[in-house]
Tab-separated table of C-alpha atoms in Angstrom:
chain	number	residue	atom	x	y	z
A	29	UNK	CA	-76.935	-59.664	15.106
A	30	UNK	CA	-76.420	-56.316	16.983
A	31	UNK	CA	-73.095	-54.833	16.794
A	32	UNK	CA	-71.434	-53.602	19.843
A	33	UNK	CA	-71.486	-49.737	20.006
A	34	UNK	CA	-67.671	-49.878	20.456
A	35	UNK	CA	-67.073	-51.305	17.057
A	36	UNK	CA	-69.274	-48.971	15.258
A	37	UNK	CA	-67.215	-45.764	16.751
A	38	UNK	CA	-64.875	-44.347	14.406
A	39	UNK	CA	-61.339	-44.065	16.095
A	40	UNK	CA	-60.711	-40.837	14.312
A	41	UNK	CA	-62.836	-38.002	15.846
A	42	UNK	CA	-62.338	-35.747	12.757
A	43	UNK	CA	-64.276	-37.801	10.486
A	44	UNK	CA	-67.371	-38.627	12.362
A	45	UNK	CA	-70.742	-37.232	11.094
A	46	UNK	CA	-71.080	-34.984	13.977
A	47	UNK	CA	-67.675	-33.186	13.453
A	48	UNK	CA	-67.857	-33.107	10.038
A	49	UNK	CA	-71.249	-31.085	10.402
A	50	UNK	CA	-69.518	-28.794	12.704
A	51	UNK	CA	-67.292	-27.450	10.209
A	52	UNK	CA	-66.282	-23.846	9.612
A	53	UNK	CA	-69.766	-22.934	7.872
A	54	UNK	CA	-71.577	-24.177	11.007
A	55	UNK	CA	-71.166	-20.788	12.701
A	56	UNK	CA	-72.570	-19.201	9.678
A	57	UNK	CA	-75.311	-21.297	9.773
A	58	UNK	CA	-75.839	-20.628	13.275
A	59	UNK	CA	-76.001	-16.741	12.723
A	60	UNK	CA	-78.618	-17.004	9.967
A	61	UNK	CA	-80.863	-19.275	11.850
A	62	UNK	CA	-80.624	-17.105	14.772
A	63	UNK	CA	-81.799	-14.049	12.978
A	64	UNK	CA	-84.597	-16.032	11.489
A	65	UNK	CA	-85.702	-17.563	14.719
A	66	UNK	CA	-85.372	-13.972	16.382
A	67	UNK	CA	-87.389	-12.097	13.692
A	68	UNK	CA	-90.286	-15.013	13.841
A	69	UNK	CA	-90.299	-14.971	17.649
A	70	UNK	CA	-90.555	-11.081	17.878
A	71	UNK	CA	-93.101	-10.871	15.206
A	72	UNK	CA	-95.007	-13.605	16.954
A	73	UNK	CA	-94.823	-11.956	20.344
A	74	UNK	CA	-95.835	-8.565	18.904
A	75	UNK	CA	-98.867	-9.602	17.216
A	76	UNK	CA	-100.232	-12.583	19.546
A	77	UNK	CA	-99.008	-12.258	22.842
A	78	UNK	CA	-96.842	-9.871	25.049
A	79	UNK	CA	-96.726	-6.728	22.589
A	80	UNK	CA	-94.458	-4.898	20.724
A	81	UNK	CA	-92.210	-3.324	23.311
A	82	UNK	CA	-91.181	-6.674	24.691
A	83	UNK	CA	-90.706	-8.027	21.112
A	84	UNK	CA	-88.596	-5.114	20.089
A	85	UNK	CA	-86.315	-5.834	23.398
A	86	UNK	CA	-86.083	-9.367	22.694
A	87	UNK	CA	-85.399	-8.486	18.917
A	88	UNK	CA	-82.581	-6.253	19.926
A	89	UNK	CA	-81.122	-8.334	22.361
A	90	UNK	CA	-80.884	-11.430	19.601
A	91	UNK	CA	-79.392	-9.019	17.412
A	92	UNK	CA	-76.602	-7.896	19.887
A	93	UNK	CA	-76.081	-11.603	20.818
A	94	UNK	CA	-75.512	-12.402	17.313
A	95	UNK	CA	-72.920	-9.691	16.803
A	96	UNK	CA	-71.416	-10.506	20.024
A	97	UNK	CA	-70.965	-14.397	18.988
A	98	UNK	CA	-69.848	-13.115	15.563
A	99	UNK	CA	-67.102	-10.853	17.234
A	100	UNK	CA	-66.120	-13.559	19.435
A	101	UNK	CA	-65.674	-15.847	16.658
A	102	UNK	CA	-63.732	-13.453	14.491
A	103	UNK	CA	-61.332	-12.805	17.449
A	104	UNK	CA	-60.748	-16.563	18.165
A	105	UNK	CA	-60.195	-17.066	14.248
A	106	UNK	CA	-57.646	-14.376	14.499
A	107	UNK	CA	-55.983	-15.361	17.481
A	108	UNK	CA	-55.533	-18.988	16.478
A	109	UNK	CA	-54.519	-18.428	12.712
A	110	UNK	CA	-51.333	-20.071	11.859
A	111	UNK	CA	-48.655	-17.939	10.531
A	112	UNK	CA	-48.594	-14.019	11.030
A	113	UNK	CA	-51.550	-12.655	13.383
A	114	UNK	CA	-53.114	-9.365	12.808
A	115	UNK	CA	-52.252	-8.136	16.467
A	116	UNK	CA	-53.647	-4.743	15.521
A	117	UNK	CA	-57.054	-6.218	14.773
A	118	UNK	CA	-57.314	-8.440	17.724
A	119	UNK	CA	-56.312	-5.625	20.103
A	120	UNK	CA	-59.048	-3.439	18.417
A	121	UNK	CA	-61.496	-6.015	18.870
A	122	UNK	CA	-60.676	-6.577	22.475
A	123	UNK	CA	-60.134	-3.125	23.795
A	124	UNK	CA	-62.616	-1.262	21.494
A	125	UNK	CA	-65.275	-3.613	19.956
A	126	UNK	CA	-66.308	-5.863	22.868
A	127	UNK	CA	-66.497	-2.985	25.327
A	128	UNK	CA	-68.597	-1.032	22.772
A	129	UNK	CA	-70.901	-4.039	22.335
A	130	UNK	CA	-71.169	-4.652	26.105
A	131	UNK	CA	-71.951	-0.687	26.783
A	132	UNK	CA	-74.744	-1.321	24.298
A	133	UNK	CA	-76.083	-4.166	26.238
A	134	UNK	CA	-75.834	-2.256	29.355
A	135	UNK	CA	-77.984	0.737	27.673
A	136	UNK	CA	-80.464	-1.865	26.241
A	137	UNK	CA	-81.086	-3.192	29.578
A	138	UNK	CA	-80.865	-0.291	32.029
A	139	UNK	CA	-81.799	2.776	29.720
A	140	UNK	CA	-84.062	0.997	27.269
A	141	UNK	CA	-86.914	0.171	29.549
A	142	UNK	CA	-87.318	-3.282	28.192
A	143	UNK	CA	-88.373	-6.293	30.248
A	144	UNK	CA	-85.419	-8.366	31.603
A	145	UNK	CA	-87.074	-11.640	30.266
A	146	UNK	CA	-87.218	-9.977	26.790
A	147	UNK	CA	-83.668	-9.160	27.037
A	148	UNK	CA	-82.441	-12.533	28.482
A	149	UNK	CA	-84.537	-14.561	26.145
A	150	UNK	CA	-83.013	-12.635	23.106
A	151	UNK	CA	-79.490	-12.933	24.349
A	152	UNK	CA	-79.862	-16.890	24.580
A	153	UNK	CA	-81.289	-17.335	21.204
A	154	UNK	CA	-77.788	-18.111	19.517
A	155	UNK	CA	-77.208	-20.475	22.220
A	156	UNK	CA	-80.404	-22.179	21.997
A	157	UNK	CA	-79.943	-22.625	18.136
A	158	UNK	CA	-76.435	-24.072	18.691
A	159	UNK	CA	-77.813	-26.589	21.087
A	160	UNK	CA	-80.751	-27.704	19.157
A	161	UNK	CA	-78.526	-28.113	15.940
A	162	UNK	CA	-76.098	-30.305	17.820
A	163	UNK	CA	-78.905	-32.108	19.400
A	164	UNK	CA	-80.711	-32.623	16.013
A	165	UNK	CA	-77.423	-34.062	14.485
A	166	UNK	CA	-76.841	-36.226	17.376
A	167	UNK	CA	-80.467	-37.663	17.184
A	168	UNK	CA	-80.407	-38.296	13.528
A	169	UNK	CA	-76.792	-39.894	13.579
A	170	UNK	CA	-78.329	-42.254	16.338
A	171	UNK	CA	-81.177	-42.808	14.555
A	172	UNK	CA	-79.291	-43.700	11.234
A	173	UNK	CA	-77.007	-46.090	13.108
A	174	UNK	CA	-79.882	-48.035	14.428
A	175	UNK	CA	-81.333	-48.751	11.086
A	176	UNK	CA	-82.454	-47.102	7.533
A	177	UNK	CA	-85.196	-44.548	7.030
A	178	UNK	CA	-83.457	-41.165	7.735
A	179	UNK	CA	-81.953	-39.172	4.862
A	180	UNK	CA	-78.187	-38.048	4.456
A	181	UNK	CA	-77.868	-34.687	6.247
A	182	UNK	CA	-76.903	-31.618	4.401
A	183	UNK	CA	-73.459	-30.233	4.812
């Protein structure tokens, strides 16, 4: 007998397998995975396909994107933290660090001489990692709900 989809759903969204996987450590795993993927793609690109200059642009843009994501994550955590907020750290992040990061991207794109495709692909690495991690978690959750055979995910 097949159970209707609505009866399998947990009414508490904070305890579903997907949201429990998207915990505070999720972003740390995204940063690590993004750096690993960027390194592997840039080495592969340098050795097998488009050459070292494109790979260096890709790698630098991926590093920039991970740094930007980390900085935005830090600012959000500082801003929404209950209790006393460190207003100086928030102001320094918004007024100094973010403009410096974006000036660095400007220099990378316009003064570095790197291909626009390399920079665009590098900047998209963390976003792709986030998308693939969530899509994989959804796939595993759906497959597990439809029957046995998949192991429990790691936290």
